[in-house]
Coordinates of C-alpha atoms and ligand atoms in Angstrom, one line a residue:
Chain A
M276 CA -138.0 -85.5 -175.1
T277 CA -137.1 -81.9 -175.9
K278 CA -136.0 -80.0 -172.8
L279 CA -135.0 -76.8 -174.2
E280 CA -135.6 -75.2 -177.6
T281 CA -134.3 -71.9 -178.9
K282 CA -136.1 -70.5 -181.9
G283 CA -134.5 -67.8 -184.2
I284 CA -132.7 -66.0 -181.3
V285 CA -131.5 -62.6 -182.5
K286 CA -129.6 -60.1 -180.3
Y287 CA -128.2 -56.7 -181.2
F288 CA -125.7 -54.7 -179.3
K289 CA -124.9 -51.0 -179.6
H290 CA -121.5 -50.7 -181.1
E291 CA -120.3 -47.1 -181.3
S292 CA -122.9 -45.5 -183.5
H293 CA -124.4 -48.6 -185.2
Q294 CA -126.2 -51.7 -184.1
L295 CA -124.1 -54.9 -184.1
M296 CA -126.1 -58.1 -184.7
A297 CA -124.4 -60.5 -182.4
L298 CA -126.8 -63.4 -182.7
G299 CA -128.3 -63.9 -186.1
G300 CA -131.1 -66.4 -185.5
V301 CA -130.0 -69.2 -183.3
D302 CA -132.0 -72.4 -183.4
L303 CA -131.0 -75.2 -181.1
N304 CA -132.9 -78.2 -179.8
V305 CA -131.7 -79.8 -176.5
E306 CA -133.0 -83.2 -175.5
D307 CA -133.4 -84.0 -171.8
G308 CA -130.1 -85.3 -170.5
D309 CA -128.1 -83.9 -173.4
F310 CA -124.6 -82.6 -172.8
V311 CA -124.2 -79.9 -175.5
C312 CA -120.9 -78.2 -175.9
L313 CA -120.9 -74.9 -177.7
V314 CA -117.8 -73.8 -179.6
G315 CA -117.2 -70.8 -181.8
P316 CA -114.9 -67.8 -182.5
S317 CA -114.5 -65.5 -179.5
G318 CA -117.0 -62.6 -179.5
C319 CA -119.5 -64.6 -181.6
G320 CA -122.1 -64.4 -178.8
K321 CA -121.8 -67.7 -176.9
S322 CA -122.0 -66.0 -173.5
T323 CA -124.9 -63.9 -174.7
F324 CA -126.7 -67.0 -175.9
L325 CA -126.3 -68.7 -172.4
R326 CA -127.4 -65.5 -170.7
I327 CA -130.5 -65.4 -172.8
I328 CA -131.4 -69.0 -171.9
A329 CA -130.8 -68.1 -168.2
G330 CA -133.1 -65.2 -168.6
L331 CA -130.5 -62.6 -167.7
E332 CA -131.0 -61.0 -171.0
T333 CA -133.9 -60.8 -173.4
P334 CA -133.5 -61.6 -177.1
D335 CA -134.5 -58.9 -179.6
E336 CA -136.2 -61.6 -181.7
G337 CA -137.1 -65.3 -181.2
Q338 CA -137.9 -67.2 -178.1
V339 CA -136.6 -69.8 -175.7
L340 CA -138.9 -72.7 -174.8
F341 CA -138.4 -74.7 -171.7
D342 CA -140.5 -77.8 -171.6
G343 CA -142.5 -76.3 -174.4
K344 CA -143.2 -73.0 -172.5
P345 CA -141.6 -69.7 -173.3
I346 CA -139.3 -68.4 -170.6
T347 CA -139.5 -64.7 -169.6
T348 CA -137.1 -64.4 -166.7
T349 CA -134.5 -66.1 -164.6
G350 CA -135.6 -69.4 -162.8
P351 CA -134.1 -72.0 -160.5
E352 CA -134.5 -74.7 -163.2
R353 CA -131.8 -72.9 -165.4
I354 CA -128.7 -72.1 -163.4
M355 CA -125.6 -70.5 -164.8
V356 CA -121.9 -71.2 -163.8
F357 CA -119.9 -68.2 -164.7
Q358 CA -116.5 -68.0 -166.4
E359 CA -114.9 -66.4 -163.3
G360 CA -117.0 -68.4 -160.9
A361 CA -118.6 -65.2 -159.5
L362 CA -118.3 -66.6 -155.9
F363 CA -119.2 -64.2 -153.2
P364 CA -115.9 -63.4 -151.3
W365 CA -117.8 -62.3 -148.2
L366 CA -119.2 -65.8 -147.6
K367 CA -117.5 -69.0 -146.5
V368 CA -117.6 -71.8 -149.0
Q369 CA -120.5 -73.5 -147.4
D370 CA -122.5 -70.3 -147.4
N371 CA -121.7 -69.7 -151.0
V372 CA -123.0 -73.2 -151.8
E373 CA -126.2 -72.6 -149.8
F374 CA -126.9 -69.2 -151.2
G375 CA -129.8 -70.1 -153.4
L376 CA -131.3 -72.3 -150.7
K377 CA -131.2 -69.4 -148.3
M378 CA -132.9 -67.1 -150.8
A379 CA -135.6 -69.8 -151.2
G380 CA -136.1 -69.5 -147.4
I381 CA -135.1 -73.0 -146.6
P382 CA -134.1 -73.3 -142.9
K383 CA -130.6 -73.6 -141.8
E384 CA -130.4 -77.3 -140.8
E385 CA -132.0 -78.4 -144.0
R386 CA -129.6 -76.2 -146.0
A387 CA -126.7 -77.8 -144.3
Q388 CA -128.0 -81.3 -145.1
I389 CA -128.5 -80.5 -148.7
S390 CA -125.2 -78.6 -149.1
K391 CA -123.2 -81.4 -147.4
R392 CA -124.2 -83.7 -150.2
Y393 CA -122.8 -81.5 -152.9
L394 CA -119.7 -80.4 -150.9
D395 CA -118.8 -84.1 -150.6
M396 CA -119.5 -84.7 -154.3
M397 CA -117.2 -81.9 -155.3
Q398 CA -114.7 -82.9 -152.6
L399 CA -114.9 -79.5 -150.8
T400 CA -115.9 -80.8 -147.3
K401 CA -112.5 -79.9 -145.9
F402 CA -112.9 -76.3 -147.2
S403 CA -116.5 -75.6 -146.2
N404 CA -115.3 -73.0 -143.6
S405 CA -112.7 -71.4 -145.9
F406 CA -113.2 -68.1 -147.6
T407 CA -112.9 -67.9 -151.4
Y408 CA -109.5 -66.0 -151.3
Q409 CA -108.0 -69.0 -149.6
L410 CA -108.9 -71.3 -152.6
S411 CA -107.0 -72.2 -155.7
T412 CA -108.7 -71.4 -159.1
G413 CA -109.7 -75.1 -159.4
M414 CA -111.2 -75.3 -156.0
K415 CA -113.2 -72.0 -156.8
Q416 CA -114.7 -73.7 -159.8
R417 CA -115.7 -76.7 -157.8
V418 CA -117.5 -74.4 -155.5
A419 CA -119.2 -72.6 -158.4
I420 CA -120.4 -76.0 -159.7
A421 CA -121.6 -77.1 -156.2
R422 CA -123.4 -73.8 -155.8
A423 CA -125.3 -74.4 -159.1
L424 CA -126.0 -78.1 -158.5
V425 CA -127.5 -77.4 -155.0
M426 CA -130.4 -75.6 -156.8
D427 CA -131.1 -78.9 -158.5
P428 CA -131.7 -77.2 -161.8
D429 CA -132.9 -79.1 -164.8
V430 CA -130.5 -77.3 -167.1
L431 CA -126.9 -76.3 -166.1
L432 CA -125.5 -73.5 -168.2
M433 CA -121.7 -73.3 -168.0
D434 CA -119.8 -70.5 -169.6
E435 CA -116.1 -71.6 -170.0
P436 CA -115.8 -72.7 -166.4
F437 CA -112.4 -74.4 -167.0
A438 CA -110.8 -71.7 -169.1
A439 CA -108.6 -70.3 -166.4
L440 CA -107.4 -73.7 -165.0
D441 CA -104.0 -75.3 -165.4
A442 CA -103.9 -78.5 -167.6
Q443 CA -103.8 -81.0 -164.7
T444 CA -106.7 -79.5 -162.8
R445 CA -108.7 -79.2 -165.9
D446 CA -108.1 -82.9 -166.9
L447 CA -109.3 -83.9 -163.4
L448 CA -112.4 -81.7 -163.6
L449 CA -113.1 -83.0 -167.1
V450 CA -113.4 -86.5 -165.7
E451 CA -115.4 -85.4 -162.7
M452 CA -117.7 -83.3 -164.9
Q453 CA -118.6 -86.6 -166.9
L454 CA -119.3 -88.4 -163.6
I455 CA -121.5 -85.6 -162.3
W456 CA -123.4 -85.6 -165.5
E457 CA -123.9 -89.4 -165.4
K458 CA -124.9 -89.3 -161.8
T459 CA -127.2 -86.3 -161.8
K460 CA -128.7 -86.7 -165.4
K461 CA -128.7 -82.9 -165.8
T462 CA -129.1 -81.3 -169.2
I463 CA -126.0 -79.3 -169.7
L464 CA -125.0 -76.5 -172.1
F465 CA -121.3 -76.0 -171.9
V466 CA -119.5 -73.2 -173.7
T467 CA -115.7 -73.7 -174.4
H468 CA -113.2 -72.4 -176.8
N469 CA -111.3 -75.7 -176.4
V470 CA -112.3 -78.2 -179.0
A471 CA -110.7 -81.1 -177.1
E472 CA -112.7 -80.2 -174.1
A473 CA -115.8 -80.2 -176.1
V474 CA -115.4 -83.7 -177.5
V475 CA -114.4 -85.1 -174.1
L476 CA -117.5 -83.8 -172.5
G477 CA -120.3 -83.5 -174.9
T478 CA -123.0 -85.8 -176.3
K479 CA -123.2 -83.1 -179.0
V480 CA -121.0 -80.3 -180.1
A481 CA -122.6 -77.2 -181.6
V482 CA -120.3 -75.0 -183.8
F483 CA -121.2 -71.3 -183.9
S484 CA -120.5 -69.2 -187.0
N485 CA -119.0 -65.8 -186.8
R486 CA -121.3 -62.8 -186.3
P487 CA -124.2 -62.5 -186.9
S488 CA -123.9 -66.1 -185.4
K489 CA -126.0 -69.1 -186.0
I490 CA -125.4 -72.7 -185.2
K491 CA -123.4 -73.8 -188.3
K492 CA -123.1 -77.5 -187.4
L493 CA -124.3 -79.8 -184.7
M494 CA -122.4 -83.0 -184.4
A495 CA -123.0 -86.0 -182.3
V496 CA -120.2 -87.4 -180.1
D497 CA -120.5 -91.2 -179.5
F498 CA -117.5 -92.5 -177.5
K499 CA -117.5 -94.5 -174.4
R500 CA -116.9 -92.7 -171.1
P501 CA -115.0 -91.6 -169.1
R502 CA -113.2 -89.9 -172.0
L503 CA -109.8 -88.4 -171.6
T504 CA -108.3 -85.5 -173.5
E505 CA -105.4 -87.7 -174.7
D506 CA -107.8 -90.4 -176.2
E507 CA -106.6 -90.9 -179.7
N508 CA -110.0 -92.0 -181.1
L509 CA -111.3 -88.5 -180.3
L510 CA -108.7 -86.8 -182.6
G511 CA -110.6 -87.4 -185.8
L512 CA -113.7 -85.7 -184.6
Q513 CA -111.6 -82.8 -183.1
Q514 CA -110.1 -82.3 -186.5
E515 CA -113.5 -82.3 -188.1
I516 CA -114.8 -79.6 -185.7
L517 CA -111.6 -77.6 -186.1
S518 CA -112.1 -77.5 -189.9
E519 CA -115.6 -76.1 -189.4
L520 CA -114.3 -73.6 -186.9
R521 CA -111.2 -72.4 -188.7
P522 CA -112.9 -70.3 -191.5
E523 CA -115.1 -68.7 -188.9
V524 CA -112.2 -67.6 -186.8
K525 CA -110.5 -66.3 -189.9
K526 CA -113.4 -64.1 -190.8
E527 CA -113.2 -62.6 -187.5
R528 CA -109.8 -61.0 -188.3
Chain B
M90 CA -90.2 -54.9 -139.6
K91 CA -93.4 -53.8 -137.8
K92 CA -91.4 -53.5 -134.5
N93 CA -88.9 -51.4 -136.3
I94 CA -91.5 -48.9 -137.5
F95 CA -93.1 -48.7 -134.1
A96 CA -89.7 -48.0 -132.5
K97 CA -89.0 -45.3 -135.1
K98 CA -92.3 -43.6 -134.2
I99 CA -91.6 -43.8 -130.5
I100 CA -88.2 -42.3 -130.8
F101 CA -89.5 -39.5 -133.1
F102 CA -92.1 -38.5 -130.5
I103 CA -89.7 -38.6 -127.6
I104 CA -87.3 -36.3 -129.6
L105 CA -90.2 -34.0 -130.4
I106 CA -91.1 -33.6 -126.8
L107 CA -87.5 -33.1 -125.7
F108 CA -87.2 -30.5 -128.5
W109 CA -90.3 -28.8 -127.1
Q110 CA -89.0 -28.9 -123.5
V111 CA -85.7 -27.3 -124.7
I112 CA -87.5 -24.5 -126.4
S113 CA -89.7 -23.7 -123.6
M114 CA -86.7 -23.6 -121.2
A115 CA -84.9 -21.2 -123.5
E116 CA -87.8 -18.8 -122.5
I117 CA -88.1 -17.2 -125.9
W118 CA -91.8 -16.6 -125.1
P119 CA -93.3 -16.1 -121.7
N120 CA -94.4 -19.4 -120.0
N121 CA -98.1 -18.6 -120.1
I122 CA -97.9 -18.3 -123.8
F123 CA -95.6 -21.2 -124.6
P124 CA -95.9 -23.8 -121.7
S125 CA -93.6 -26.7 -121.4
P126 CA -94.6 -30.3 -122.1
Y127 CA -94.3 -30.8 -118.3
E128 CA -96.9 -28.1 -117.6
V129 CA -99.3 -29.6 -120.3
G130 CA -98.9 -33.0 -118.7
E131 CA -99.6 -31.6 -115.3
D132 CA -102.8 -30.0 -116.7
L133 CA -103.9 -33.2 -118.2
I134 CA -103.3 -35.1 -114.9
F135 CA -105.3 -32.4 -113.1
S136 CA -108.3 -32.5 -115.4
A137 CA -108.2 -36.3 -115.4
S138 CA -108.1 -36.4 -111.6
D139 CA -111.2 -34.2 -111.1
G140 CA -113.0 -36.1 -113.8
S141 CA -113.7 -33.1 -116.0
L142 CA -111.5 -34.6 -118.8
F143 CA -113.3 -38.0 -119.0
F144 CA -116.7 -36.3 -118.8
G145 CA -115.7 -34.2 -121.7
I146 CA -114.3 -37.1 -123.7
G147 CA -117.4 -39.2 -122.9
T148 CA -119.7 -36.4 -123.9
S149 CA -117.9 -35.8 -127.2
I150 CA -117.7 -39.4 -128.1
M151 CA -121.4 -40.0 -127.3
R152 CA -122.4 -37.3 -129.7
L153 CA -119.9 -38.5 -132.3
I154 CA -121.3 -42.1 -132.1
V155 CA -125.0 -41.0 -132.4
G156 CA -124.2 -38.6 -135.2
L157 CA -122.0 -41.0 -137.1
A158 CA -124.6 -43.8 -136.7
I159 CA -127.3 -41.5 -138.2
A160 CA -124.9 -40.6 -141.0
I161 CA -124.0 -44.2 -141.7
A162 CA -127.7 -45.3 -141.8
G163 CA -128.9 -42.4 -143.9
G164 CA -125.8 -42.4 -146.2
V165 CA -126.0 -46.1 -147.0
V166 CA -129.7 -45.9 -147.8
L167 CA -129.2 -42.8 -149.9
G168 CA -126.1 -44.1 -151.7
I169 CA -127.8 -47.4 -152.6
F170 CA -130.8 -45.5 -154.0
M171 CA -128.7 -43.2 -156.0
A172 CA -126.7 -46.1 -157.5
R173 CA -129.7 -48.2 -158.3
V174 CA -132.2 -45.6 -159.5
E175 CA -130.8 -43.3 -162.2
S176 CA -133.3 -40.5 -161.7
V177 CA -132.5 -40.4 -158.0
N178 CA -128.9 -40.0 -158.9
Q179 CA -129.6 -37.3 -161.4
T180 CA -131.7 -35.2 -159.0
I181 CA -130.7 -35.9 -155.4
G182 CA -127.2 -36.9 -156.5
S183 CA -126.3 -33.4 -157.7
L184 CA -127.8 -32.0 -154.5
V185 CA -125.6 -34.3 -152.4
L186 CA -122.4 -33.2 -154.3
G187 CA -123.5 -29.5 -153.6
L188 CA -124.1 -30.1 -149.9
Q189 CA -120.9 -31.9 -149.5
S190 CA -118.9 -28.8 -150.3
I191 CA -120.4 -27.0 -147.2
P192 CA -117.9 -27.3 -144.3
S193 CA -119.8 -28.9 -141.3
I194 CA -119.1 -25.7 -139.2
A195 CA -121.2 -23.8 -141.6
W196 CA -124.2 -25.8 -140.4
V197 CA -123.8 -24.5 -136.8
P198 CA -125.9 -21.3 -137.1
L199 CA -128.8 -23.3 -138.7
A200 CA -128.5 -26.0 -136.0
I201 CA -128.6 -23.4 -133.2
L202 CA -131.7 -21.8 -134.8
W203 CA -133.4 -25.1 -135.2
F204 CA -132.4 -27.1 -132.2
G205 CA -131.2 -24.4 -129.7
L206 CA -128.1 -25.1 -127.5
T207 CA -128.8 -28.8 -127.2
D208 CA -127.1 -32.2 -127.8
G209 CA -129.6 -32.5 -130.7
G210 CA -128.0 -29.5 -132.4
I211 CA -124.5 -30.8 -132.0
I212 CA -125.5 -34.2 -133.2
F213 CA -127.2 -32.6 -136.3
V214 CA -123.9 -30.9 -137.2
T215 CA -121.9 -34.1 -136.7
A216 CA -124.3 -36.2 -138.8
I217 CA -124.7 -33.8 -141.6
G218 CA -120.9 -33.3 -141.8
A219 CA -120.4 -37.1 -142.2
I220 CA -123.5 -38.2 -144.2
F221 CA -122.4 -37.2 -147.7
A222 CA -119.0 -38.9 -147.5
V223 CA -120.9 -42.1 -146.6
T224 CA -123.4 -41.6 -149.4
I225 CA -120.8 -40.9 -152.1
N226 CA -118.6 -43.9 -151.2
T227 CA -121.6 -46.2 -150.9
Y228 CA -122.8 -44.9 -154.3
T229 CA -119.4 -45.6 -155.8
G230 CA -119.2 -49.0 -154.2
V231 CA -122.5 -50.1 -155.5
K232 CA -121.7 -48.8 -158.9
N233 CA -118.5 -50.7 -159.1
I234 CA -120.0 -54.1 -158.1
D235 CA -118.9 -56.8 -160.4
P236 CA -122.2 -57.4 -162.4
H237 CA -121.6 -61.1 -162.3
Y238 CA -122.3 -61.0 -158.6
V239 CA -125.7 -59.5 -159.1
E240 CA -126.5 -61.8 -162.0
A241 CA -125.5 -64.9 -160.1
A242 CA -127.6 -63.8 -157.2
R243 CA -130.6 -63.1 -159.4
N244 CA -130.2 -66.4 -161.1
M245 CA -130.3 -68.1 -157.7
G246 CA -133.5 -66.4 -156.9
A247 CA -132.4 -63.3 -155.0
K248 CA -134.6 -60.2 -155.5
G249 CA -135.6 -56.9 -153.8
T250 CA -134.4 -56.4 -150.3
Q251 CA -132.8 -59.8 -150.3
L252 CA -130.6 -58.7 -153.2
I253 CA -129.7 -55.4 -151.2
T254 CA -128.8 -57.1 -147.9
N255 CA -127.2 -60.3 -149.2
V256 CA -125.4 -58.9 -152.2
L257 CA -125.3 -55.2 -152.8
I258 CA -124.2 -54.2 -149.2
P259 CA -121.5 -56.9 -148.8
A260 CA -120.2 -56.5 -152.3
A261 CA -119.9 -52.7 -151.9
F262 CA -118.5 -53.0 -148.3
P263 CA -114.9 -52.3 -149.2
Y264 CA -116.0 -48.9 -150.6
M265 CA -118.4 -48.3 -147.8
I266 CA -115.7 -48.8 -145.1
S267 CA -113.7 -46.0 -146.7
G268 CA -116.9 -43.9 -146.6
F269 CA -117.2 -44.7 -142.9
K270 CA -113.6 -43.8 -142.3
Q271 CA -114.0 -40.4 -144.1
G272 CA -117.4 -40.0 -142.4
W273 CA -115.8 -40.6 -139.0
A274 CA -113.1 -38.0 -139.8
F275 CA -115.6 -35.4 -140.8
A276 CA -117.8 -36.2 -137.8
W277 CA -114.9 -35.8 -135.4
R278 CA -114.0 -32.4 -136.8
G279 CA -117.8 -31.6 -136.8
V280 CA -118.4 -32.5 -133.2
I281 CA -115.4 -30.6 -131.9
G282 CA -116.1 -27.6 -134.0
A283 CA -119.8 -27.6 -133.0
E284 CA -119.0 -27.9 -129.3
L285 CA -116.6 -24.9 -129.6
L286 CA -119.4 -22.7 -131.0
F287 CA -122.2 -24.1 -129.0
S288 CA -120.0 -24.0 -125.9
F289 CA -122.1 -26.7 -124.4
L290 CA -120.0 -29.5 -122.7
G291 CA -117.6 -31.9 -124.4
L292 CA -113.9 -31.4 -125.5
G293 CA -114.7 -28.5 -127.8
F294 CA -116.2 -26.7 -124.7
L295 CA -113.1 -27.4 -122.7
L296 CA -111.0 -25.9 -125.4
N297 CA -113.2 -22.8 -125.2
V298 CA -112.9 -22.7 -121.4
G299 CA -109.2 -22.9 -121.7
R300 CA -109.2 -19.9 -124.0
Q301 CA -111.5 -17.8 -121.8
L302 CA -109.2 -18.5 -118.8
N303 CA -106.1 -17.7 -120.9
D304 CA -104.9 -21.2 -119.9
V305 CA -102.7 -22.2 -122.9
S306 CA -101.6 -25.5 -121.3
Q307 CA -105.2 -26.5 -121.0
V308 CA -105.9 -25.7 -124.6
I309 CA -102.9 -27.6 -125.7
S310 CA -103.7 -30.6 -123.5
I311 CA -107.2 -30.9 -124.9
M312 CA -105.9 -30.6 -128.4
L313 CA -103.5 -33.5 -127.7
V314 CA -106.4 -35.5 -126.4
I315 CA -108.4 -34.8 -129.6
M316 CA -105.4 -35.8 -131.7
L317 CA -104.8 -39.0 -129.7
I318 CA -108.4 -40.1 -129.9
G319 CA -108.3 -39.5 -133.6
M320 CA -105.1 -41.5 -134.1
A321 CA -106.5 -44.4 -132.0
V322 CA -109.8 -44.7 -133.9
D323 CA -107.9 -44.5 -137.3
G324 CA -105.1 -46.8 -136.2
F325 CA -106.9 -49.4 -134.3
I326 CA -110.6 -49.5 -135.2
F327 CA -110.5 -48.6 -139.0
K328 CA -107.2 -50.2 -139.8
K329 CA -108.3 -53.5 -138.3
I330 CA -111.6 -53.5 -140.1
E331 CA -110.0 -52.4 -143.4
N332 CA -107.3 -55.0 -143.3
K333 CA -109.8 -57.8 -142.6
V334 CA -112.2 -56.6 -145.4
M335 CA -109.3 -56.2 -147.9
S336 CA -107.9 -59.6 -147.4
R337 CA -111.3 -61.4 -147.2
W338 CA -112.7 -59.7 -150.3
G339 CA -109.5 -60.7 -152.1
L340 CA -108.3 -57.1 -152.7
R341 CA -104.8 -57.8 -151.6
Ligands
ADP708 N1 -123.7 -55.7 -172.8 C1 -123.1 -55.6 -173.9 N2 -123.1 -54.3 -174.6 C2 -122.6 -54.2 -175.8 N3 -121.9 -55.2 -176.5 C3 -121.9 -56.4 -175.9 C4 -122.5 -56.7 -174.6 N4 -122.3 -58.0 -174.3 C5 -121.6 -58.5 -175.4 N5 -121.5 -57.6 -176.4 C6 -120.8 -57.9 -177.6 O1 -121.5 -58.9 -178.3 C7 -120.6 -59.8 -178.9 C8 -120.8 -61.2 -178.3 O2 -120.3 -61.3 -177.0 P1 -120.2 -62.6 -176.1 O3 -121.5 -63.2 -176.0 O4 -119.5 -62.3 -174.8 O5 -119.2 -63.5 -177.0 P2 -118.5 -64.9 -176.6 O6 -118.9 -65.3 -175.3 O7 -118.8 -65.8 -177.7 O8 -117.0 -64.5 -176.7 C9 -119.2 -59.2 -178.6 O9 -118.8 -58.6 -179.8 C10 -119.3 -58.3 -177.5 O10 -118.4 -57.2 -177.6
MG709 MG1 -117.9 -65.6 -173.5

């Protein structure tokens, strides 16, 4: 069943005096439960694409259909995890995680029950009373993921969430992310510039072309899980994706 | 390290007072023009023991608190509006910048005409002296909020006043606290200045009384009190809040 469909998404940005066409008609079909990894040259509009799906930005042309209905604004069924986490430094970890529930007017005790489940899942229970400045980058991203999961969204939109992590922490989170996906059955769109990360996580990998970007190629990834970055049988597909990507990155320069 | 700095300060002030004592003992100027620190201290103890000092301090501080509270409430609301609504910024914003250039003392004649010689008049001068510093800092703070905070909050369902109280105000707080600090400094100058001119109770009034009685040591002793209160508020209250905010907001 199609969960999310984008039809001919076009987005312009003002660049000095002229209009820059960032997205040049992006068509993507995402099935319920898909884990789609988006790769592409930097500046091609991946973040913009996610933000349009989240409803944080409106496309100049085209539309996003969620369960067949066009979206017009943000909604709790489409939650974004930002590149830098965007955690609120004035709130403790638990209050960060409960933020969306509080906005929805859910009473305190109930919030605590719900957040506990996700704090446990992300192994954050020990830190629930910490402030974010006391956490490592990896821990912060765990909080950001817990804060999104707590909303119980149908679609999770993740914008390079692991880009700032060291290799060990990233490998750990790559395994956990697969388990979370299997456990929660979420539909996930995951932007990364790391091809190895994309094949480890995704059920599909979408390759963006350079600006004005479209989806150049959509590839299925069928390997048993949990996958690890060092799995040798992933290398072939990685090479294939890289060979799609390389000419696009070159055009950029 | 910290102890070291503290010791340095103490030694400096002891030397300063000794220096003052020596100069006054040299009798370059007559004693009623340049009193010794001992006489100033005596004067302080005298005005403390008859209660007039504490009554003066209490009166000034009450006016300060009320005036500053009004300035903070008004300045925060105005600053947020200016930051979020461009046409408010373009219109009221330029007025705010203009009004900020008026020294608070210059509001005194207007305050006397409007309020008479009342507490209300002095509080008006205090509040108006502080409000624009709060406004401008709040404005800057809200303008500088990382847009990801606002987007994340909107994405999680925050809107309207929820967004203001749960995100905009806390996110802008590090700037707002410097606004409060500046506002307090303006308010403190404003309240003393207004009391001098209104000559209606408070520390500023005591300064005026000292002048009328040709009592230089009273004037100096009240000035010292004004300075000490200023240092205490800066060094204890605002320093503490600032340190806490800076570290929690991850700014240091
Ligand atoms: N708000 C904006 N205003 C102007 N240009 C923008 C804005 N957001 C993004 N862009 C431009 O659009 C292009 C795509 O940006 P982005 O979606 O961040 O790319 P990616 O995430 O793939 O690196 C970039 O060239 C960027 O400079
Ligand atoms: Mg990006």
